[in-house]
Short mmCIF file of C-alpha atoms (C1' of nucleotides) in Angstrom, two decimals:
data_model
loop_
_atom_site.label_atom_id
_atom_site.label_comp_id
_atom_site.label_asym_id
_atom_site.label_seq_id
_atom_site.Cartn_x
_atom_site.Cartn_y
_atom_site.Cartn_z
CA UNK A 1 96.77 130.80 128.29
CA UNK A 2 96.68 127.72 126.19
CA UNK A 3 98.69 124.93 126.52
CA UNK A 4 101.09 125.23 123.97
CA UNK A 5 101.72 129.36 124.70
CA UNK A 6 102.66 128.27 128.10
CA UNK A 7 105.48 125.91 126.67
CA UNK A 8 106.75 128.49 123.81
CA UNK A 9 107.37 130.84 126.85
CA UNK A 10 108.93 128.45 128.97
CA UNK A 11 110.90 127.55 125.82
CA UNK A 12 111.65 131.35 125.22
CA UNK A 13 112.48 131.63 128.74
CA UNK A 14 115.08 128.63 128.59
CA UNK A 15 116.51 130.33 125.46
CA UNK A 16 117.14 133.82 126.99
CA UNK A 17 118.56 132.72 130.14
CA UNK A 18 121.29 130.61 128.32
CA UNK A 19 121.85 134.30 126.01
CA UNK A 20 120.64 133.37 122.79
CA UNK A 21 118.34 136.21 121.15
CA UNK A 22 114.63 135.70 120.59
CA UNK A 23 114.19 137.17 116.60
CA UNK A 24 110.73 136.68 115.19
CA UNK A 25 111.92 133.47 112.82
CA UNK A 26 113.24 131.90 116.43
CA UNK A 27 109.76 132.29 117.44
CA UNK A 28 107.91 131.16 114.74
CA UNK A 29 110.13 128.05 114.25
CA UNK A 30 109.93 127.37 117.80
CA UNK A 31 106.12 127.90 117.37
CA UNK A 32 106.12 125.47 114.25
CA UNK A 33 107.64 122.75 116.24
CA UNK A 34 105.23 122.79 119.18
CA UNK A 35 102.28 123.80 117.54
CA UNK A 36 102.07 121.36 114.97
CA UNK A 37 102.57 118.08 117.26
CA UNK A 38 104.44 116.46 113.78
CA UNK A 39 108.47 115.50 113.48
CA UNK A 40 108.90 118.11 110.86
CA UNK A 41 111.72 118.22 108.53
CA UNK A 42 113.79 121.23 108.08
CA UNK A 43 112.15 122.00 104.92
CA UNK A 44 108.59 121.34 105.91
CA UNK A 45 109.44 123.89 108.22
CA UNK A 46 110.55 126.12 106.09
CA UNK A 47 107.62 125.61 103.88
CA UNK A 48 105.46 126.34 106.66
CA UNK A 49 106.72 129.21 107.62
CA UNK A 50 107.09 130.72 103.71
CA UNK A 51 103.57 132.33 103.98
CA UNK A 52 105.36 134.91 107.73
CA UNK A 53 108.83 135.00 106.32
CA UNK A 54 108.89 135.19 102.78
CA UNK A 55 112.79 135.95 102.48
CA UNK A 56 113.78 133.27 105.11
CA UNK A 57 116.63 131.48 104.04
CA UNK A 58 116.75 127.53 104.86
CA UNK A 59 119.72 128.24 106.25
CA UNK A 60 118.02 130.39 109.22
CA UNK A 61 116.23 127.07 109.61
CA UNK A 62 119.06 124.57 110.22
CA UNK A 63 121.19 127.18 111.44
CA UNK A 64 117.99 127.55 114.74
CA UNK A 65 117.68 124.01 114.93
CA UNK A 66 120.89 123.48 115.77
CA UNK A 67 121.06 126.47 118.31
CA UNK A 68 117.70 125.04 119.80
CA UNK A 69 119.33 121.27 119.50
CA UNK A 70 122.23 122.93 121.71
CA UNK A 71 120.01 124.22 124.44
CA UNK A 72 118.84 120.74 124.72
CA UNK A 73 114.90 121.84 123.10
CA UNK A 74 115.15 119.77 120.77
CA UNK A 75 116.07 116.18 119.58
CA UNK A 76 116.91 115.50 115.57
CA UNK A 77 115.94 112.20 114.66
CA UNK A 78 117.59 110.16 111.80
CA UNK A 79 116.24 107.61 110.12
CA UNK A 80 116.63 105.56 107.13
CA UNK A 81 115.58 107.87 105.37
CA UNK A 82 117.14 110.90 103.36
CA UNK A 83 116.09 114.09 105.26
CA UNK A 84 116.13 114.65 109.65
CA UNK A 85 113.47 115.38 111.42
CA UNK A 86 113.03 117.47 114.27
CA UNK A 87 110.93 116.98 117.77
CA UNK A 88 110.49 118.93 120.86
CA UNK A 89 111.94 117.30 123.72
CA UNK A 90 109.06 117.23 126.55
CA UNK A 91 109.80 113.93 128.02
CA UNK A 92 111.77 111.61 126.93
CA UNK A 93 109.75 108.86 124.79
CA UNK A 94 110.18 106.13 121.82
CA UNK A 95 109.16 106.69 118.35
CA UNK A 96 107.04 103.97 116.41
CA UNK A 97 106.75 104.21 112.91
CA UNK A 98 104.32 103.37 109.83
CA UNK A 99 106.60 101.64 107.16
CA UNK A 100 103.24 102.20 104.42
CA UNK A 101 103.04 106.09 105.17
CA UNK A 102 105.74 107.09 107.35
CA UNK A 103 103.76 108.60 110.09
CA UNK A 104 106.06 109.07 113.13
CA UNK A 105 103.71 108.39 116.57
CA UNK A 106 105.34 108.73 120.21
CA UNK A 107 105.29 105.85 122.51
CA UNK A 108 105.95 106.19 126.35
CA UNK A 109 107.84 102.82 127.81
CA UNK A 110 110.02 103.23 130.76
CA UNK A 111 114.15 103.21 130.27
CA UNK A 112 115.49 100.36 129.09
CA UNK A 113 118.00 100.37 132.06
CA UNK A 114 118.73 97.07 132.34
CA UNK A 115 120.09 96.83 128.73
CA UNK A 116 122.12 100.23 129.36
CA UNK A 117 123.85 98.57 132.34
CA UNK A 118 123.91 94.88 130.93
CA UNK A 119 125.71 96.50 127.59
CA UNK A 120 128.15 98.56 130.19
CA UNK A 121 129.31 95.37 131.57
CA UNK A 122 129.77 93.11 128.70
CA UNK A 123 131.43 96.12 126.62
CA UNK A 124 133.27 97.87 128.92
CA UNK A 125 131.78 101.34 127.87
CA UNK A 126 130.56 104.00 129.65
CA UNK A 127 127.32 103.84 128.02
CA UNK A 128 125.21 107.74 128.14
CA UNK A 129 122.20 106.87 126.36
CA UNK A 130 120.36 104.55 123.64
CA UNK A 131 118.05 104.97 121.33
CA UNK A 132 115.41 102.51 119.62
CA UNK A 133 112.86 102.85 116.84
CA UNK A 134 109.91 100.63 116.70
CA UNK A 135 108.31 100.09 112.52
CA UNK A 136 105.12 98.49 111.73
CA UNK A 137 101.71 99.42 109.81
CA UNK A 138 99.63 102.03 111.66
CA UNK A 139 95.81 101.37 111.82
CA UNK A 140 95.30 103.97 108.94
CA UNK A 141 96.97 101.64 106.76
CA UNK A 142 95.91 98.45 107.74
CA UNK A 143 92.60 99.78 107.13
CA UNK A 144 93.45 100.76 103.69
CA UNK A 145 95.08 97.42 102.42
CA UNK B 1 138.32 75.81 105.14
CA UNK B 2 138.56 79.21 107.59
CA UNK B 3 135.58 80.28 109.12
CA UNK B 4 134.74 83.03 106.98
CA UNK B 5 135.56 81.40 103.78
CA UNK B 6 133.02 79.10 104.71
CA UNK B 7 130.46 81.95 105.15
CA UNK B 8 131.55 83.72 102.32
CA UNK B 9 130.35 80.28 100.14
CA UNK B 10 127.55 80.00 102.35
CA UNK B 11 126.56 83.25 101.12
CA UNK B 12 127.31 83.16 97.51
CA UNK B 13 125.13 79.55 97.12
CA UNK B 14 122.43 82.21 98.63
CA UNK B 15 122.87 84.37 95.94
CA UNK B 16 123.18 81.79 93.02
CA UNK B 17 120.14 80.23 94.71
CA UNK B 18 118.20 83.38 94.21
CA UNK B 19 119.50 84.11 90.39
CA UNK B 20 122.07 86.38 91.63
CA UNK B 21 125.26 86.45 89.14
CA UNK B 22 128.53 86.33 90.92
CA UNK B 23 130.34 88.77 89.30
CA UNK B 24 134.17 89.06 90.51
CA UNK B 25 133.55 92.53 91.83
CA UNK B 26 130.65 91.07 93.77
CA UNK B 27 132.48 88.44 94.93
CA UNK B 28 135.25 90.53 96.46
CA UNK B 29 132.60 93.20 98.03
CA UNK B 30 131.18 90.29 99.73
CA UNK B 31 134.42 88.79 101.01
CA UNK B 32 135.35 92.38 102.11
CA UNK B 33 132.48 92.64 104.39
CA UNK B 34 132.76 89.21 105.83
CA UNK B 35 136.26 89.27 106.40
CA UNK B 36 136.92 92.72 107.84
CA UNK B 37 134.27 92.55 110.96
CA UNK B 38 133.81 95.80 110.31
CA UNK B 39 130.54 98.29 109.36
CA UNK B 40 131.87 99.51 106.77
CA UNK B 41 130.48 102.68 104.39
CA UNK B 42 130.25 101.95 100.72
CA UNK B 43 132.99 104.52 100.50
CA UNK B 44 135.57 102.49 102.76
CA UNK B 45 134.85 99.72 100.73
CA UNK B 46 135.01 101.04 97.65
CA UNK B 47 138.77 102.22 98.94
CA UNK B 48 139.60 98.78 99.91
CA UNK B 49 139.17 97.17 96.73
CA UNK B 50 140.35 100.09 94.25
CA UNK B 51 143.74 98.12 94.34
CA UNK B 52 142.31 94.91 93.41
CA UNK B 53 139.79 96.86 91.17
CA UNK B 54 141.02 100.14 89.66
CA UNK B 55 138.20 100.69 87.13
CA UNK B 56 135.30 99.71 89.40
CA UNK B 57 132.77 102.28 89.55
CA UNK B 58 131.26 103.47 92.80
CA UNK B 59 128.28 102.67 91.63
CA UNK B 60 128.55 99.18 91.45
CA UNK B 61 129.50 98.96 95.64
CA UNK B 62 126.02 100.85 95.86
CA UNK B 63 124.12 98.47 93.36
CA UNK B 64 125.85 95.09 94.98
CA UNK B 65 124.81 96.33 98.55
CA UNK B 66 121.37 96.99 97.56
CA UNK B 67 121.57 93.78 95.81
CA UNK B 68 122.91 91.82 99.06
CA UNK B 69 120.49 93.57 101.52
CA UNK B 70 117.36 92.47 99.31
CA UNK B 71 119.21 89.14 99.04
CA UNK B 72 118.83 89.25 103.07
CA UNK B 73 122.91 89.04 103.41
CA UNK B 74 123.15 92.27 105.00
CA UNK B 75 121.55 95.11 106.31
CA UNK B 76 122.33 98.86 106.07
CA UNK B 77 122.93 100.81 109.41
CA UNK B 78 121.60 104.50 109.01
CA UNK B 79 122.93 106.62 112.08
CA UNK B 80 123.14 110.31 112.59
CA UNK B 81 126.03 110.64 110.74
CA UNK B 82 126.16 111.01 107.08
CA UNK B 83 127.08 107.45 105.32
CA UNK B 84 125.22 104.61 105.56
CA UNK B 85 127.28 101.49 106.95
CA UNK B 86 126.63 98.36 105.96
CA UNK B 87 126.82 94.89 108.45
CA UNK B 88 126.95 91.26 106.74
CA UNK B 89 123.33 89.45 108.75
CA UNK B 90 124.87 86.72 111.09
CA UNK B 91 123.27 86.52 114.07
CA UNK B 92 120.37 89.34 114.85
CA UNK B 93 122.63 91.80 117.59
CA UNK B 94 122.03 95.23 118.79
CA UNK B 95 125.30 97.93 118.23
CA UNK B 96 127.33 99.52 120.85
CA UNK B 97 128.32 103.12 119.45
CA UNK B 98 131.33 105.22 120.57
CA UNK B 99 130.60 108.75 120.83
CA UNK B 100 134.36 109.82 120.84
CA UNK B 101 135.89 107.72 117.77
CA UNK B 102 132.72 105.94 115.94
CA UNK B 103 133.63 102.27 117.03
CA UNK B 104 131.07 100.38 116.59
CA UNK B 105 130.84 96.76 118.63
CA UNK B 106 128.25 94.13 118.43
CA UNK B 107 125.79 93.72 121.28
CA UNK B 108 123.87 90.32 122.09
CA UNK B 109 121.25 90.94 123.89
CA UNK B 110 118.22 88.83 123.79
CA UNK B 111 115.14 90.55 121.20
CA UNK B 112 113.23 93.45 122.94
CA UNK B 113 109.99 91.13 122.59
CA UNK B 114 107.76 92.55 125.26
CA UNK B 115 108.42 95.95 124.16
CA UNK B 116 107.16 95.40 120.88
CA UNK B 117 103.99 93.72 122.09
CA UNK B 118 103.29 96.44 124.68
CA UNK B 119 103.61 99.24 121.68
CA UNK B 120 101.58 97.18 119.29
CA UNK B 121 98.23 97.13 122.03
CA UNK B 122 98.90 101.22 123.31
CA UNK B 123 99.43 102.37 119.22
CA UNK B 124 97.69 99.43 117.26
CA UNK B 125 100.47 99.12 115.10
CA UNK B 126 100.90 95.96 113.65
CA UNK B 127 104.54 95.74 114.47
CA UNK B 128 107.52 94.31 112.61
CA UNK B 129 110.50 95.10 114.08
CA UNK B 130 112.66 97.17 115.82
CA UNK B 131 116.30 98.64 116.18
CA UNK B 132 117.96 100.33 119.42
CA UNK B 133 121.69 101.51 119.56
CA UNK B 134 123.57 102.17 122.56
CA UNK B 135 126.05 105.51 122.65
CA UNK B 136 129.15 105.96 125.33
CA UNK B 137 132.27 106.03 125.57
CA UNK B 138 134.58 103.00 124.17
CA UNK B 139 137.49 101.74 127.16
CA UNK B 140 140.25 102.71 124.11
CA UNK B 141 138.79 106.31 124.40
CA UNK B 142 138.04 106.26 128.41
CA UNK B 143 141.83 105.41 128.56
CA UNK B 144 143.26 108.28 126.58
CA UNK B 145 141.30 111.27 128.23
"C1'" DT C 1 125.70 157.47 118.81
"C1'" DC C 2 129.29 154.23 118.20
"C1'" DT C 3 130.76 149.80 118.54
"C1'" DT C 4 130.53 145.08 118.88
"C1'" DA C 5 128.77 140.73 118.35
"C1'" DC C 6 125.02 138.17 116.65
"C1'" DT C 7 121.60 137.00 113.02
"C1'" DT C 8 119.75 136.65 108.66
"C1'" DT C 9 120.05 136.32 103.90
"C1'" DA C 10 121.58 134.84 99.34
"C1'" DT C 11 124.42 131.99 97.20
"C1'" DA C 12 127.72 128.59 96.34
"C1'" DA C 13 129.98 124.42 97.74
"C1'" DT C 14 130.06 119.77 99.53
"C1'" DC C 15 129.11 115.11 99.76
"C1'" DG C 16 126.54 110.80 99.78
"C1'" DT C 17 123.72 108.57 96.79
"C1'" DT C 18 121.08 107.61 92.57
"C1'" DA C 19 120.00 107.84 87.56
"C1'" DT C 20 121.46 107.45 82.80
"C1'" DA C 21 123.47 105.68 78.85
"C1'" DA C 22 127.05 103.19 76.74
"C1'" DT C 23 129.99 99.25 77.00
"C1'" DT C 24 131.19 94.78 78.52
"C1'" DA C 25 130.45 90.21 80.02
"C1'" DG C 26 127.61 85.97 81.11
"C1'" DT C 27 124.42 82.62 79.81
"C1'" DC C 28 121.49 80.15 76.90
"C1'" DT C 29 120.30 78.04 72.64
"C1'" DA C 30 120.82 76.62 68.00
"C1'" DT D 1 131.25 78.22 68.39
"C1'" DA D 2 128.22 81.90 66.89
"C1'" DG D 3 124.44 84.61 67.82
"C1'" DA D 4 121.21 86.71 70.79
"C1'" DC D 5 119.43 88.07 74.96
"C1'" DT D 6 119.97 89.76 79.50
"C1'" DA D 7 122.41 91.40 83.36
"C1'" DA D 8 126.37 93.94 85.27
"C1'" DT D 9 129.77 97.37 85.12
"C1'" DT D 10 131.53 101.71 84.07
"C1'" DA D 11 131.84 106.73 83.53
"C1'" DT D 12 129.49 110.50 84.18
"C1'" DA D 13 125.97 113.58 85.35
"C1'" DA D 14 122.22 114.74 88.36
"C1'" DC D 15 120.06 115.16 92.71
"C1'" DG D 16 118.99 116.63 97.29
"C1'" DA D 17 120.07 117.55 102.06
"C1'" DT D 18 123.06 120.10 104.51
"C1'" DT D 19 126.84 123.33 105.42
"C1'" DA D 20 130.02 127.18 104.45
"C1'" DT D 21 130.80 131.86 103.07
"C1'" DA D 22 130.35 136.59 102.73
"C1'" DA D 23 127.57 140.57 102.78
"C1'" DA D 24 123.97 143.15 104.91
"C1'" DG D 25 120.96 143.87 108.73
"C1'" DT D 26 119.79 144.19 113.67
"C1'" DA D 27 119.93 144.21 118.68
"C1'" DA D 28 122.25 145.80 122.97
"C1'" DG D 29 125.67 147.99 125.73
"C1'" DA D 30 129.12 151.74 126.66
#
DNA sequence: TCTTACTTTATAATCGTTATAATTAGTCTA
DNA sequence: TAGACTAATTATAACGATTATAAAGTAAGA
């Protein structure tokens, strides 16, 4: 069993016990989004998947995104930029990315903690979470320029 | 002279500086977003001056902002949600989001320096910069549940 | 099998933002 | 001040991502 099978079925797994229905565009988008180790947008998903599911609406797509956001499989990530994109929560990690191409690369950093409970206190919120983006020039692209 | 009137020259001596015609609608876009202390979306502020301005087009809040964030003046805040807001450049500061109403309160915290050097040596990204916000619950909101 | 709720599909609607073209206004020079 | 050039504004249409709607299909339980 490879390593990604073993995470679809825990995925599938987390899915049924919580009562949502496993159809064969579930799977495949599920599939997409741990197979293909990218931040894909809903559409590149959709594209992807155009070759299986030729009569898939794009609505099936956001509409499962947003059931698999719900069960807590996966984060949407919003930029700057015009369209979300979509990653499979494993654990939780930083995003750094390319301002020349775009190109989205994790980045593991332990919990910025201190700021959570520095910002509580001067605030006065009850501060859940945080999120931070880091943007340079990947090595691809300094290469290239 | 108040304190923001003084900005509000300080920034339009920027402008001029950089060849930038001050246009009344400009002026009075910029004067918004220095006097309301505020995040405004192009939207609210395109409400706030249709008295002043019935016939300006929604187009020209979109054009001035782009305008004033390539002037350096002020910098566009992209969240989850669907409009852009916009925040006049003071001081750099992180932002403090409320999950329940949207409130959004500025954060100093000193600049996140180590974490960009640590993800520039594990990715070998040349990095440039970075942005974190912080999500909870604001003490108006903690109050009324 | 019948029923019920859920899912997908096709399509239209929505909404923030951007592009276009025409008009207006500022600025510079003669 | 007139004339000419350029930039800015306006009105409007277009665009693109996302969401809503309604109809048709599908799974699962009684």
């Amino acid at each position: 069993m490879t390593m990604s099978s073993a995470k679809i079925s825990a995925a599938i797994d987390n899915l049924k016990s919580v009562g949502v229905r496993i159809t064969p565009q579930r799977h495949a988008i599920l599939e997409h989004l741990i197979q293909s180790m990218s931040h894909p947008t809903a559409d590149e998903i959709y594209k992807a998947l155009e070759g299986k599911f030729p009569n898939m609406s794009v609505a099936t797509v956001y509409n499962n995104l947003r059931v698999f956001k719900e069960a807590g499989l996966v984060k949407e990530l919003t930029y700057g930029d015009s369209s979300s994109r979509f990653d499979c929560v494993t654990t939780d990690h930083y995003h750094i990315i390319c301002d020349s191409c775009g190109k989205i690369v994790d980045f593991h950093y332990p919990g910025l903690d201190e700021v959570e409970s520095l910002a509580e206190s001067v605030t006065g919120f009850d501060v859940g979470r945080h999120r931070m983006e880091i943007y340079g020039v990947c090595p691809d692209c300094k290469r290239k320029h």
